[in-house]
PDB file of C-alpha atoms in Angstrom:
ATOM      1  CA  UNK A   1     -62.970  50.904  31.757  1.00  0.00           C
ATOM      2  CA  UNK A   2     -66.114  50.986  29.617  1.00  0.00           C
ATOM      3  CA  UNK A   3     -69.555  50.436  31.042  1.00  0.00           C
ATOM      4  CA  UNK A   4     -69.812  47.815  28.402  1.00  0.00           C
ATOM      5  CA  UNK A   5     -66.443  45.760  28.773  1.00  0.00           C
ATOM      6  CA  UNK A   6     -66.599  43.201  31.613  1.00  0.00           C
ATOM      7  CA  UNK A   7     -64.211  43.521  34.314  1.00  0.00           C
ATOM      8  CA  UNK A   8     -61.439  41.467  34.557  1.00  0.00           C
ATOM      9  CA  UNK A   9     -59.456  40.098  37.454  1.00  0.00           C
ATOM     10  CA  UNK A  10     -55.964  42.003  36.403  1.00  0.00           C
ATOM     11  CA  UNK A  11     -58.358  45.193  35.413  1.00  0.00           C
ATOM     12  CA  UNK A  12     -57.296  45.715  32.097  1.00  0.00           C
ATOM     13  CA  UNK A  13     -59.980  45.493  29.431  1.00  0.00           C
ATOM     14  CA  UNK A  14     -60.543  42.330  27.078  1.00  0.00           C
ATOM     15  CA  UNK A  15     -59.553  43.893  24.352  1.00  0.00           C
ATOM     16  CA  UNK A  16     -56.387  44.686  25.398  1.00  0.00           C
ATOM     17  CA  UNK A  17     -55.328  41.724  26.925  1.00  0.00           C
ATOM     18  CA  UNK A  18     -56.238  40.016  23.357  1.00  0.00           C
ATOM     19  CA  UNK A  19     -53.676  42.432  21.103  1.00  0.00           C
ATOM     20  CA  UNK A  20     -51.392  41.680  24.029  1.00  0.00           C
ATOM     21  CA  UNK A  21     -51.822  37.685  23.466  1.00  0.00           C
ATOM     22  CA  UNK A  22     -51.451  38.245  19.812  1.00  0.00           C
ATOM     23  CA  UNK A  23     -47.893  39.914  19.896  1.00  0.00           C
ATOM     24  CA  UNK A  24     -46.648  37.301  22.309  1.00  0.00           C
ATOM     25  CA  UNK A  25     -48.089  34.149  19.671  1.00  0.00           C
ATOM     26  CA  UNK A  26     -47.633  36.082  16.773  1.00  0.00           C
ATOM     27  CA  UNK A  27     -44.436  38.040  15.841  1.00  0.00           C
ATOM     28  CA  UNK A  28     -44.592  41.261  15.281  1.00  0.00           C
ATOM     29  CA  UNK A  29     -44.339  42.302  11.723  1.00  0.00           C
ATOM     30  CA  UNK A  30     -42.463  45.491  11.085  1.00  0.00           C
ATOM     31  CA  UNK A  31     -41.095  47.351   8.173  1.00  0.00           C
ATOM     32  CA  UNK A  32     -37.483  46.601   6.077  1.00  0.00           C
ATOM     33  CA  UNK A  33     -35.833  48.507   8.260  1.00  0.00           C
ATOM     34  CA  UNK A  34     -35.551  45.885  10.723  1.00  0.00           C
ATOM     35  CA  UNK A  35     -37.386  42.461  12.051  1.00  0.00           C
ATOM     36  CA  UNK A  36     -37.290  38.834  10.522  1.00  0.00           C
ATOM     37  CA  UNK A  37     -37.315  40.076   7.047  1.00  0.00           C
ATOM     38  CA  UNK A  38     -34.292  42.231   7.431  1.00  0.00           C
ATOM     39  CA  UNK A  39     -32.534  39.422   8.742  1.00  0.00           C
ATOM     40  CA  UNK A  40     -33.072  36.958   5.976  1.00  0.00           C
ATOM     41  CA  UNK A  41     -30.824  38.573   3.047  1.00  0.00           C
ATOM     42  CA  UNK A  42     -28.222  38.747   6.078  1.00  0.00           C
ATOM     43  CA  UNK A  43     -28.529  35.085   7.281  1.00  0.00           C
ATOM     44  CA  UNK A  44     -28.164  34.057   2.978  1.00  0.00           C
ATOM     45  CA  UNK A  45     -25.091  36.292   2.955  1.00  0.00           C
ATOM     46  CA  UNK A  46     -23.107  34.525   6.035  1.00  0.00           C
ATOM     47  CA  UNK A  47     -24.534  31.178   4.438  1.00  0.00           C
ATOM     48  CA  UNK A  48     -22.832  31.835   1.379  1.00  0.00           C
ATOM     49  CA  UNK A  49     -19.981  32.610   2.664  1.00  0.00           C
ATOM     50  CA  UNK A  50     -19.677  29.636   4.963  1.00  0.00           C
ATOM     51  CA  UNK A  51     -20.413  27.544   1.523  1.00  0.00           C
ATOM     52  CA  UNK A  52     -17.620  29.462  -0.611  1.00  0.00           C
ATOM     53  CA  UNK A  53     -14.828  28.569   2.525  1.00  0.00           C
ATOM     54  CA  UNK A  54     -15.996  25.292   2.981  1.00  0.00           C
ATOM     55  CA  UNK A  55     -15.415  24.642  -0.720  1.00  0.00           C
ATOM     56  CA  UNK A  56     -12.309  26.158  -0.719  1.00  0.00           C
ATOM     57  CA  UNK A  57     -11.174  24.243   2.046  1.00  0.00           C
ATOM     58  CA  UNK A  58     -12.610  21.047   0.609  1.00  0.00           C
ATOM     59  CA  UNK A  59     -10.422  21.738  -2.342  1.00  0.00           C
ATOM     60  CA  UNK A  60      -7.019  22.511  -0.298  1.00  0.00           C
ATOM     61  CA  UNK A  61      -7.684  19.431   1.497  1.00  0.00           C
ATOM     62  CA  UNK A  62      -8.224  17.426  -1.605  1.00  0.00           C
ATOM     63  CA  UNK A  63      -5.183  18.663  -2.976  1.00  0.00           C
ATOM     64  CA  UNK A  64      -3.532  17.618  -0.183  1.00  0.00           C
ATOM     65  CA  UNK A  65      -5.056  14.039  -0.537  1.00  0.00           C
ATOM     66  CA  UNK A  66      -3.958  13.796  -3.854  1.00  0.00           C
ATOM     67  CA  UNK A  67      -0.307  14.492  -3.344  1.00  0.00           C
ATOM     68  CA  UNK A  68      -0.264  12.279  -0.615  1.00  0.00           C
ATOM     69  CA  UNK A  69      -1.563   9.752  -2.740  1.00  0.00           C
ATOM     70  CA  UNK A  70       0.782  10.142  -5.694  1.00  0.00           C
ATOM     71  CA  UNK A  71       3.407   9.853  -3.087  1.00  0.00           C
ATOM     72  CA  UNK A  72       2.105   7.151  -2.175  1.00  0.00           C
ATOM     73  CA  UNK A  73       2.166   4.958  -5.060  1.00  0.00           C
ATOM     74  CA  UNK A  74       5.550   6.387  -5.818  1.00  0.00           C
ATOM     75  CA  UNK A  75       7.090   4.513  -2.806  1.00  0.00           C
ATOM     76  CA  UNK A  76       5.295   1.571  -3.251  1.00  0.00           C
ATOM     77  CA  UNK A  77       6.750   1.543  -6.895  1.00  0.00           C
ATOM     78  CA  UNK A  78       9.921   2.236  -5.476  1.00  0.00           C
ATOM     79  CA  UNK A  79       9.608  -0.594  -2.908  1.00  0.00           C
ATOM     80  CA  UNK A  80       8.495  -2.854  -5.943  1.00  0.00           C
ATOM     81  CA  UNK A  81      11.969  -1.727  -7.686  1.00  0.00           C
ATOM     82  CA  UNK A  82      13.561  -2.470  -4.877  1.00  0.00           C
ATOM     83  CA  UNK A  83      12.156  -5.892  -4.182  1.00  0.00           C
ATOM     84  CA  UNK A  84      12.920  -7.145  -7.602  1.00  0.00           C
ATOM     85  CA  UNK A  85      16.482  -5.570  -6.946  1.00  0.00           C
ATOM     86  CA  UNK A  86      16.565  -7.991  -3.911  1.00  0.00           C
ATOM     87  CA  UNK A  87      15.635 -11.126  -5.578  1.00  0.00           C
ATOM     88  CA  UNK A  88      17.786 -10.684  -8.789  1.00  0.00           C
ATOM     89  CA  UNK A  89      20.674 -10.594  -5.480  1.00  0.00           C
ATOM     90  CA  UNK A  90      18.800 -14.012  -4.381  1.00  0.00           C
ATOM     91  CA  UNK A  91      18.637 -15.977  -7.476  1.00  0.00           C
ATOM     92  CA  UNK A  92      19.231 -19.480  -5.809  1.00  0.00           C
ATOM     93  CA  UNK A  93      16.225 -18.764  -3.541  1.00  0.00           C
ATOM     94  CA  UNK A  94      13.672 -16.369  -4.920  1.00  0.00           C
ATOM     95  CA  UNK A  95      10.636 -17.120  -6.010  1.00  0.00           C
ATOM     96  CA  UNK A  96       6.923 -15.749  -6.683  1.00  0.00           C
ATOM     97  CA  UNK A  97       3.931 -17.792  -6.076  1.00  0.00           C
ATOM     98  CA  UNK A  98       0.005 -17.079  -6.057  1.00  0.00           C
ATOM     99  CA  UNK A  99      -1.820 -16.180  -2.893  1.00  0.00           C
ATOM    100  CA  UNK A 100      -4.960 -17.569  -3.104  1.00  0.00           C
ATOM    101  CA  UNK A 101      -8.041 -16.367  -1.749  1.00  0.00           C
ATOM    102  CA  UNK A 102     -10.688 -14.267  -3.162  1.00  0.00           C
ATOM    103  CA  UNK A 103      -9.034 -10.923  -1.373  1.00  0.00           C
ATOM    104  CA  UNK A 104      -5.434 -11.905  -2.989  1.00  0.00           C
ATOM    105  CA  UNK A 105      -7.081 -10.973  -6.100  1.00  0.00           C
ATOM    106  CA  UNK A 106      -3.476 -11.276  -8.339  1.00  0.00           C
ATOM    107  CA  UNK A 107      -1.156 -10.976  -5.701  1.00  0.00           C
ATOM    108  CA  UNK A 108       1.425 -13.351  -5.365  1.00  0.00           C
ATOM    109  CA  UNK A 109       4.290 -13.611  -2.454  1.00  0.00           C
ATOM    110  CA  UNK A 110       7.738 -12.962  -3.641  1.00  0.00           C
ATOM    111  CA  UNK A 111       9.545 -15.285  -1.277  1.00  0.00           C
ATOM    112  CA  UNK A 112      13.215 -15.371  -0.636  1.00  0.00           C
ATOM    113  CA  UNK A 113      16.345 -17.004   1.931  1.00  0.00           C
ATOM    114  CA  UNK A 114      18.713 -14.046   2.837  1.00  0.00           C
ATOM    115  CA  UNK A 115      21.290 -15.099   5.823  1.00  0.00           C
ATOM    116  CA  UNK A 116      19.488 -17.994   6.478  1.00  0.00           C
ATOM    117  CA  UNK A 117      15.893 -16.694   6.790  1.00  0.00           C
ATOM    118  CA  UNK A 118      12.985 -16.786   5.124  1.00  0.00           C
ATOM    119  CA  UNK A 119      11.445 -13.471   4.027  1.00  0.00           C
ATOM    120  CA  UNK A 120       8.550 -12.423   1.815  1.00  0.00           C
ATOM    121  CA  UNK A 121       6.817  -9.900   0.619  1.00  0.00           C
ATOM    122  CA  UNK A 122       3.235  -9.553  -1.080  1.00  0.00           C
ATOM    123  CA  UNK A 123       3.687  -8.837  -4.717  1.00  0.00           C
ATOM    124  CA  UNK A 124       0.479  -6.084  -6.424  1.00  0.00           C
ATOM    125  CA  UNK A 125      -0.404  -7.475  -9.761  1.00  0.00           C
ATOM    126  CA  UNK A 126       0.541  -4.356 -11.296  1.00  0.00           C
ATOM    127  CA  UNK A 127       4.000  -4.766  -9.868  1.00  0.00           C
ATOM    128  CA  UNK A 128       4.469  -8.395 -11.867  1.00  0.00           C
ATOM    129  CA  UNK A 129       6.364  -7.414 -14.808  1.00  0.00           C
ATOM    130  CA  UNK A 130       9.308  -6.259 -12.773  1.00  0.00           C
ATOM    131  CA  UNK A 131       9.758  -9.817 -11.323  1.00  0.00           C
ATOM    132  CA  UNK A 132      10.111 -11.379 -15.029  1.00  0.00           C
ATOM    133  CA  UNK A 133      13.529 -12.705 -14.018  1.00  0.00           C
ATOM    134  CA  UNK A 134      12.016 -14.216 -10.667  1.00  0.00           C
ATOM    135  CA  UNK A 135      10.982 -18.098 -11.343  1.00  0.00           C
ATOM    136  CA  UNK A 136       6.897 -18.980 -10.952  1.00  0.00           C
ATOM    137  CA  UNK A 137       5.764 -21.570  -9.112  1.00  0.00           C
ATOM    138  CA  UNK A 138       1.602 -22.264  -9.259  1.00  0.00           C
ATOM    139  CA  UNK A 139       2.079 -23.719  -5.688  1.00  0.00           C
ATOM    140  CA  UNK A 140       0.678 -22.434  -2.655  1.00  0.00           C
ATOM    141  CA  UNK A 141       2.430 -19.639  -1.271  1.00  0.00           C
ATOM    142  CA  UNK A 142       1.979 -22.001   2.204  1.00  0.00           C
ATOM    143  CA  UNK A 143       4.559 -23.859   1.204  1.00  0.00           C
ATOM    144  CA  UNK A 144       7.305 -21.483   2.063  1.00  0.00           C
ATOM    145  CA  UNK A 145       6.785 -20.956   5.637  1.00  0.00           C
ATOM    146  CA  UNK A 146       7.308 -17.360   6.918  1.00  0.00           C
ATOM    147  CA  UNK A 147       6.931 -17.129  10.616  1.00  0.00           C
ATOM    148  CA  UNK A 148       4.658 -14.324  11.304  1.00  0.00           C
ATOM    149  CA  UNK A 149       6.006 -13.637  14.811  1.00  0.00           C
ATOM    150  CA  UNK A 150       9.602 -12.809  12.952  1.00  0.00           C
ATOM    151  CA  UNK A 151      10.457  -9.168  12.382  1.00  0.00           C
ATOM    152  CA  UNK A 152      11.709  -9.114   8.722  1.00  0.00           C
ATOM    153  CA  UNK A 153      12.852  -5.899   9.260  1.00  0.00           C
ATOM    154  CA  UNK A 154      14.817  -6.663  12.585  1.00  0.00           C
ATOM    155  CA  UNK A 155      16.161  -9.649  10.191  1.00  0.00           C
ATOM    156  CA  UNK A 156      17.210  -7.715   7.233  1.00  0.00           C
ATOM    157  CA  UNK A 157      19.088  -5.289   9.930  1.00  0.00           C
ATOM    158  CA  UNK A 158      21.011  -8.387  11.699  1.00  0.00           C
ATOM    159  CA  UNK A 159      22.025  -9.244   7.947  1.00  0.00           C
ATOM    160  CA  UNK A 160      22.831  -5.949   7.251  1.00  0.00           C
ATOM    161  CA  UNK A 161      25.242  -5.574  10.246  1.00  0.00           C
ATOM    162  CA  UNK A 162      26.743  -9.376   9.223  1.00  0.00           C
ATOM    163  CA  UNK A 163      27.255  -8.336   5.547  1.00  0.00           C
ATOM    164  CA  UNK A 164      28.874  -4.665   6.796  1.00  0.00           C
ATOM    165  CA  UNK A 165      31.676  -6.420   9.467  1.00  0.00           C
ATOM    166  CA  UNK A 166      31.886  -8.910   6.653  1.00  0.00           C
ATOM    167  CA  UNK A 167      32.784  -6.402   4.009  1.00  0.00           C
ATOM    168  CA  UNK A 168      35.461  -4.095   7.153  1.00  0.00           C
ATOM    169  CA  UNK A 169      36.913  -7.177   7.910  1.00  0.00           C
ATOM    170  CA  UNK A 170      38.038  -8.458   4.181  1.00  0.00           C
ATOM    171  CA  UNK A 171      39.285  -4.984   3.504  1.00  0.00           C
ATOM    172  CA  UNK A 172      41.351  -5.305   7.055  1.00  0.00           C
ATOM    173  CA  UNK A 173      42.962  -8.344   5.759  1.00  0.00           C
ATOM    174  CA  UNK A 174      43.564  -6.240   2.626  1.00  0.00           C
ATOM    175  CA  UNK A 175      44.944  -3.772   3.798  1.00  0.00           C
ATOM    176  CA  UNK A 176      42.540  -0.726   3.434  1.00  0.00           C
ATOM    177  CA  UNK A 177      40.811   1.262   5.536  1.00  0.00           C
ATOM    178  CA  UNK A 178      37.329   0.946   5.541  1.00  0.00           C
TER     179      UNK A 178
END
């Protein structure tokens, strides 16, 4: 220690404890081989790359959105076919009516008796042409009850199993074998 540097309590001199307080605030600053600098072009590099996967992925999962979607709207068209099927079967009963309500925007309720129930369905807009041969009434589709504690599917099995003894026991009386 200096004659002219005031002693300090941990007997180093000022000056040194000041560079010392300046690399702990300050980082140090070193060369391109190596310090925050070096790092940067690294950290951009695995950013990139996280970006370029992530994209990918966003587009594999996109595609996989889209299929599902064209899917989709394939079996609802198919359960549209199949609907009008059902009430060209029904004549005597079927019939479409409006839904009313400002989120029934164009649907109507293709309502129908089959083995002594009451079933319906909720008919898209863009389904409508298939159910030409279905008879329009502008009432309210409230006035064809349809319990909503019924299982129409549990129904449509029951008739199912009716119409399928019905059919093995006419060809028993025939004759055939089933």
């Amino acid at each position: 220690m200096s004659a002219m540097e005031p002693p300090t309590d941990t007997g180093a001199p000022a000056h040194a404890r000041q560079g010392l307080l300046r690399r702990l605030v300050r980082p140090r600053r070193s060369g391109p081989a190596g310090g925050r600098r070096a790092a940067e072009p690294v950290d951009r590099l695995r950013l990139e790359h996280e970006l370029a996967v992530s994209r990918l992925r966003l587009a594999r999962w996109q595609q996989h959105a889209d299929a599902y979607e064209r899917r989709l709207g394939d079996a609802e068209r198919e359960r549209a076919h199949l609907l009008s099927w059902l009430a060209a079967l029904h004549p005597a009963s079927a019939v479409l009516t409006p839904l009313t309500g400002p989120e029934h925007e164009g649907t109507h309720r293709l309502c129908l008796i089959a083995g002594g129930w009451h079933l319906s369905w909720h008919i898209p807009a863009a389904d409508l042409a298939l159910f030409a041969h279905v008879p329009f009434r502008t009432e309210s589709a409230d006035a064809h009850p349809v319990p909503d504690a019924v299982d129409q599917g549990a129904l449509i099995r029951r008739h199912v199993r009716l119409l399928t003894m019905e059919g093995a026991v006419q060809a028993g009386l025939a004759g055939q074998t089933p």
